[in-house]
Short mmCIF file of C-alpha atoms in Angstrom, two decimals:
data_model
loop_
_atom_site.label_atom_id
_atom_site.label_comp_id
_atom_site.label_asym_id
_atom_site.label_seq_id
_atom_site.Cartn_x
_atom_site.Cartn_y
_atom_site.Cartn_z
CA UNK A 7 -14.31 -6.92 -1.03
CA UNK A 8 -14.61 -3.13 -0.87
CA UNK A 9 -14.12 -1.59 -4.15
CA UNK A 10 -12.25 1.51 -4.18
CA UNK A 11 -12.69 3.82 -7.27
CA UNK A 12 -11.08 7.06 -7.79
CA UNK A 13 -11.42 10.17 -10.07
CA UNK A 14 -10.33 11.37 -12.45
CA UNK A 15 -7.55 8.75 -13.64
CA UNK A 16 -5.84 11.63 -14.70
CA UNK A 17 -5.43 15.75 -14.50
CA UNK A 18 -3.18 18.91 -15.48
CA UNK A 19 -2.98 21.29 -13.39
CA UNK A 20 -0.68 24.41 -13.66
CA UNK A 21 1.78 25.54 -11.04
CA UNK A 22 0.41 27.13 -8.50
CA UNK A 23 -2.97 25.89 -9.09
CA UNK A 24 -5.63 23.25 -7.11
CA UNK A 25 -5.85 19.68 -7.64
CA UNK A 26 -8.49 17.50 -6.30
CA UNK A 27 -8.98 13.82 -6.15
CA UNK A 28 -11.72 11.55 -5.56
CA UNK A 29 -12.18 8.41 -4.22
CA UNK A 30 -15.27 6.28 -3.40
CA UNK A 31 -15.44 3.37 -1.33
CA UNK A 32 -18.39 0.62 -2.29
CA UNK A 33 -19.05 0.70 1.55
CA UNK A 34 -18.20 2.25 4.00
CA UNK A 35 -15.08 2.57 6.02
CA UNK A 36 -16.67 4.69 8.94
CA UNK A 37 -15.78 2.75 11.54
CA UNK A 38 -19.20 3.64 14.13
CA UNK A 39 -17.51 2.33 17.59
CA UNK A 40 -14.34 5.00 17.23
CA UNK A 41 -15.96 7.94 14.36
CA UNK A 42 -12.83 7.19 12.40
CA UNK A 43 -12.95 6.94 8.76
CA UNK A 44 -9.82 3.90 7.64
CA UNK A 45 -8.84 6.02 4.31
CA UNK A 46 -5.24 6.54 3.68
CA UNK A 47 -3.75 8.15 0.30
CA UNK A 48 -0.50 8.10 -0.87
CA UNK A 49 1.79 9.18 -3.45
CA UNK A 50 3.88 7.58 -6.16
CA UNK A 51 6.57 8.77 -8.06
CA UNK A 52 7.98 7.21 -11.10
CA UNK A 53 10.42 4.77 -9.91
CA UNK A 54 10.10 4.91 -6.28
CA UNK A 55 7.57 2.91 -3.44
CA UNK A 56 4.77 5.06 -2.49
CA UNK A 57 4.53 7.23 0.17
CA UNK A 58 2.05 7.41 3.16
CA UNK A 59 0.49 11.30 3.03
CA UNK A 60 -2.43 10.87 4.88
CA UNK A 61 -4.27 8.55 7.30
CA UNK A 62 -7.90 8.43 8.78
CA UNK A 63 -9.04 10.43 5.82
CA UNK A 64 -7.26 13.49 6.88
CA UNK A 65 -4.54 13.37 9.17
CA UNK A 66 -1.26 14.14 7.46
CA UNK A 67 1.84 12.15 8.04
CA UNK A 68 4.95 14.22 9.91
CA UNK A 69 7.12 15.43 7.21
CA UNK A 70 4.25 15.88 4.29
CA UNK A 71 3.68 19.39 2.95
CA UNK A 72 0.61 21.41 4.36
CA UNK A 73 -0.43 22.14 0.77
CA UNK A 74 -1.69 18.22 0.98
CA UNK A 75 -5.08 18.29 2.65
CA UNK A 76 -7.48 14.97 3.01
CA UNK A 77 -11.40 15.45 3.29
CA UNK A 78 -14.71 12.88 3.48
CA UNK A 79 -16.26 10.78 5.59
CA UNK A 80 -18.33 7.39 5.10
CA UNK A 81 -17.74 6.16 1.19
CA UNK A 82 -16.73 9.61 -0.51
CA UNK A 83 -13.24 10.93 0.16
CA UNK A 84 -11.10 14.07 -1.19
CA UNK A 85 -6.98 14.61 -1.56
CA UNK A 86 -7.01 18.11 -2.33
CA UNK A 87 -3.34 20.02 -3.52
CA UNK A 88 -3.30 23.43 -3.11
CA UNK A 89 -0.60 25.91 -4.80
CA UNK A 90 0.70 22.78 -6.81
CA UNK A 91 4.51 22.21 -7.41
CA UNK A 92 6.58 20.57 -9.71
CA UNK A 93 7.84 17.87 -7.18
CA UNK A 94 3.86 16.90 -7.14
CA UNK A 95 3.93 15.38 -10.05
CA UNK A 96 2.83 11.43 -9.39
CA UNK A 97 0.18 8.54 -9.22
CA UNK A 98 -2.05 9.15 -5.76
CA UNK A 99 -3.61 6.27 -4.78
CA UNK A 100 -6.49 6.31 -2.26
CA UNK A 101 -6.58 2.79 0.14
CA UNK A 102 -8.84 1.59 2.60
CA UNK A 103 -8.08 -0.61 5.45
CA UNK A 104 -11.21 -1.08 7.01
CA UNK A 105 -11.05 -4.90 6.52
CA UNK A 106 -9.21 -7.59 4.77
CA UNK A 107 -8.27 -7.61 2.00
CA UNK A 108 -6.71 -4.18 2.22
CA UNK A 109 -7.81 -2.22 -1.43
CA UNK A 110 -6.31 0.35 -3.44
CA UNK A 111 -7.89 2.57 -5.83
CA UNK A 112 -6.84 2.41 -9.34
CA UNK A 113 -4.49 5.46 -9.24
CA UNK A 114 -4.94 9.67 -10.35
CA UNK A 115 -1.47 10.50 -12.64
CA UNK A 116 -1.27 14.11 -11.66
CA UNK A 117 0.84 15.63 -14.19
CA UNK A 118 1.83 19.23 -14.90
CA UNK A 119 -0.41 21.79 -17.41
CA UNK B 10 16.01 5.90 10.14
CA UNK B 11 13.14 3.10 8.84
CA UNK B 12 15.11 0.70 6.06
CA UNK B 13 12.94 -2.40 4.47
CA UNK B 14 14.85 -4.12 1.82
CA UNK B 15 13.44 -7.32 0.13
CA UNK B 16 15.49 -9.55 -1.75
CA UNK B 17 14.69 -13.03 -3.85
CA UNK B 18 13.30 -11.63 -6.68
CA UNK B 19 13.49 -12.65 -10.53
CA UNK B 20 12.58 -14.99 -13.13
CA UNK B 21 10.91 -17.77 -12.80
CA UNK B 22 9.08 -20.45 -15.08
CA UNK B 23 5.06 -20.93 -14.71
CA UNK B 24 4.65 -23.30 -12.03
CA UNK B 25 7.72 -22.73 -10.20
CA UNK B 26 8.33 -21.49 -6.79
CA UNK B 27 10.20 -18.08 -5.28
CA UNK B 28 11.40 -17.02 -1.38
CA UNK B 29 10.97 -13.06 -1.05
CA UNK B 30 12.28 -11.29 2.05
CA UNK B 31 12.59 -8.76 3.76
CA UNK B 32 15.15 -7.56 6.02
CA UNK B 33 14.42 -4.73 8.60
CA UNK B 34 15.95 -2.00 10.80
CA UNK B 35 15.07 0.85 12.56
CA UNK B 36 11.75 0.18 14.56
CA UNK B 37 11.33 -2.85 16.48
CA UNK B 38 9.92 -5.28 13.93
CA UNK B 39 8.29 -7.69 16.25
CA UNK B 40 5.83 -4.73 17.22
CA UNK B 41 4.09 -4.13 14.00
CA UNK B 42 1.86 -6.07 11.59
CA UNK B 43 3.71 -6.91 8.58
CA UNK B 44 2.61 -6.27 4.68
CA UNK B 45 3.09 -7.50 1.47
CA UNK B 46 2.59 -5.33 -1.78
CA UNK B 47 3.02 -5.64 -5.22
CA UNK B 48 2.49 -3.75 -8.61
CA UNK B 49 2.49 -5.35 -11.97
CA UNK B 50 4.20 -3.67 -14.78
CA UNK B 51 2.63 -0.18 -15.40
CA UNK B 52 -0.23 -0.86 -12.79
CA UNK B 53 -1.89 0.01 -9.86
CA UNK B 54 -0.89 -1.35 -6.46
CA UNK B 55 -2.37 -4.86 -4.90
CA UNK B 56 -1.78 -5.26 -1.30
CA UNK B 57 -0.91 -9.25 -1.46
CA UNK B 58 -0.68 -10.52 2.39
CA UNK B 59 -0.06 -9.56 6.15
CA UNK B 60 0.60 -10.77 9.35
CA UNK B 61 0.42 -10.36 12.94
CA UNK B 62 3.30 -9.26 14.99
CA UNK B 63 3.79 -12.41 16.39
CA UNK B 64 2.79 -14.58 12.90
CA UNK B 65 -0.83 -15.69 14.57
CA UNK B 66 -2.82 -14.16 12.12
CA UNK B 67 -2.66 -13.95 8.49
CA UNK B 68 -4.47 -12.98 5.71
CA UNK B 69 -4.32 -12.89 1.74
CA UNK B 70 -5.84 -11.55 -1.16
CA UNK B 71 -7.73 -14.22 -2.72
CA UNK B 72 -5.51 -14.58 -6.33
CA UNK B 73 -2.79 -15.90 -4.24
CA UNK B 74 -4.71 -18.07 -1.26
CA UNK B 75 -3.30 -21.59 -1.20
CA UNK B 76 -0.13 -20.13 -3.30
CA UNK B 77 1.43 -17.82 -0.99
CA UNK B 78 2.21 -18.16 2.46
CA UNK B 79 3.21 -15.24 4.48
CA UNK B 80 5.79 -15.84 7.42
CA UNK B 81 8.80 -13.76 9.21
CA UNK B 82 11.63 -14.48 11.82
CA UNK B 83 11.27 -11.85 14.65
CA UNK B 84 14.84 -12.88 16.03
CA UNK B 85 15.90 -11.81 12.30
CA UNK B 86 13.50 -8.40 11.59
CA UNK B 87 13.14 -10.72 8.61
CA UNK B 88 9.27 -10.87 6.96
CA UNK B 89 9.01 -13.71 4.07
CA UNK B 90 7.05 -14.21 1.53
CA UNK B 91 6.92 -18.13 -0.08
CA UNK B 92 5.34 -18.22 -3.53
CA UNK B 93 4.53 -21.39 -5.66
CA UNK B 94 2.32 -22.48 -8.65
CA UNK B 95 3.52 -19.06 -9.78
CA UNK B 96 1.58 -17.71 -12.84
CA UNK B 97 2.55 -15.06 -15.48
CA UNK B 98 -0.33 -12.80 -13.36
CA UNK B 99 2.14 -12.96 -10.45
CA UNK B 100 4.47 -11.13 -12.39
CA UNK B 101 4.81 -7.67 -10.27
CA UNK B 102 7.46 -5.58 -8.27
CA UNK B 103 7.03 -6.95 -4.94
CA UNK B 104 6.82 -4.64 -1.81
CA UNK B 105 7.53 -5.00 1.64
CA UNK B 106 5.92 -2.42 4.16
CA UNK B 107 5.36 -2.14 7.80
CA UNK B 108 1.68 -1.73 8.98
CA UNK B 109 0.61 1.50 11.22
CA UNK B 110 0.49 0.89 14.85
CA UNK B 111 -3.26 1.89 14.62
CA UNK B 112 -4.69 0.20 11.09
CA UNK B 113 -3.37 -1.29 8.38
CA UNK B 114 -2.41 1.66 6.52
CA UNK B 115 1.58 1.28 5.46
CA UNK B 116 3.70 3.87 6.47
CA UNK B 117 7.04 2.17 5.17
CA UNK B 118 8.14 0.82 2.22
CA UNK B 119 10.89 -0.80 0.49
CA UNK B 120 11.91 -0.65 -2.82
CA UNK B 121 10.71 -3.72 -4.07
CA UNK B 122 11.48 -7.00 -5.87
CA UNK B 123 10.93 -7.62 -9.23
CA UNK B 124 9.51 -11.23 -9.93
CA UNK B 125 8.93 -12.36 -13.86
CA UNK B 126 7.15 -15.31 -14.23
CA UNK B 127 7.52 -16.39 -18.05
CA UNK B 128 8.67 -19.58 -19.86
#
């Protein structure tokens, strides 16, 4: 099974400032026939499903904020929140669906400084 | 607008058996793969189970192989989710969510099904 780890398991960060997330894969999920890395992240809020933000590493979903921003190739991957808002505030959870099973990362609580 | 709403949910002894489903609308449900996903109590997320559009393929985490079957109805938008020897490790909010017409990544959800499994 692929293991997916992420860091930290938890930040503050203050309004308006930069979050960043990481997640490593314990191989890779670089798919060499098609270049295309099979890394989604989403985003949980207390009490809700997640949401889908990004897919392929780093396209965003239609609807999700430009200030979201998903970087890395291979086994090392980025979510990156720029200008951070109060409606941020949730568990991200990197996943990879390279191959069966389908793996999540433990979970980042992003919380407010 | 996308609606997945699962249904079945709640306690249950060790040993004993549930039905989840899941009842669709707003895509065409026989097009996509088909997911199941739960979260324990203050936990991270465990993808569970999926299935091909038209049920030929299925696969399963390994904690639940031989317990769980995956199935759905695409006359019904209905996805299923049979569970049996059910253990107090089981015990999670159970998710339903529709697979991306490219990979596996899950770009619906519903809200989810609570199952307890305790004596």
């Amino acid at each position: 099974d692929i293991v997916m780890t992420q860091s930290p398991d938890s930040l503050a960060v203050s309004l308006g400032g930069r979050a960043t997330i990481n997640c490593k894969s314990s191989q890779t999920v670089l798919y060499s026939s098609n270049n295309k890395n099979y890394l989604a992240w989403y985003q949980q809020k207390p009490g809700q499903p997640p949401k889908l933000l990004i897919t392929w590493a780093s396209t965003r979903e239609s609807g999700v904020p430009d200030r979201f921003s998903g970087s890395g190739s291979g086994t090392d991957f980025t979510l990156t929140l720029s200008s951070l808002q109060a409606e941020d505030v949730a568990v991200y959870y990197c996943q990879q669906y390279y191959t069966t099973p389908i793996t999540f990362g433990q979970g980042t609580r992003l919380e407010i400084k | 607008e996308v609606q997945l709403v699962e249904s079945g949910g709640g306690l249950v002894q060790p040993g004993g058996s549930l039905r989840l489903s899941c009842t669709t609308s707003g895509f065409t449900f026989s097009d996509d793969w088909m997911s199941w996903v739960r979260q324990a109590p203050g936990k991270g997320l465990e993808w569970v189970a999926n299935i091909r559009q038209d049920g030929s393929e299925k696969f399963y985490v390994d904690s639940v192989k031989g317990r769980f079957t995956i199935s759905r109805d695409n006359a019904k938008n209905s996805l299923y989710l049979q569970m049996n020897s059910l253990r107090a490790e089981d015990t999670a909010t159970y998710y339903c969510a529709r697979d991306g017409d490219s990979g596996s990544y899950l770009n619906s959800w519903g809200q989810g099904t609570l199952v307890t499994v305790s004596s």
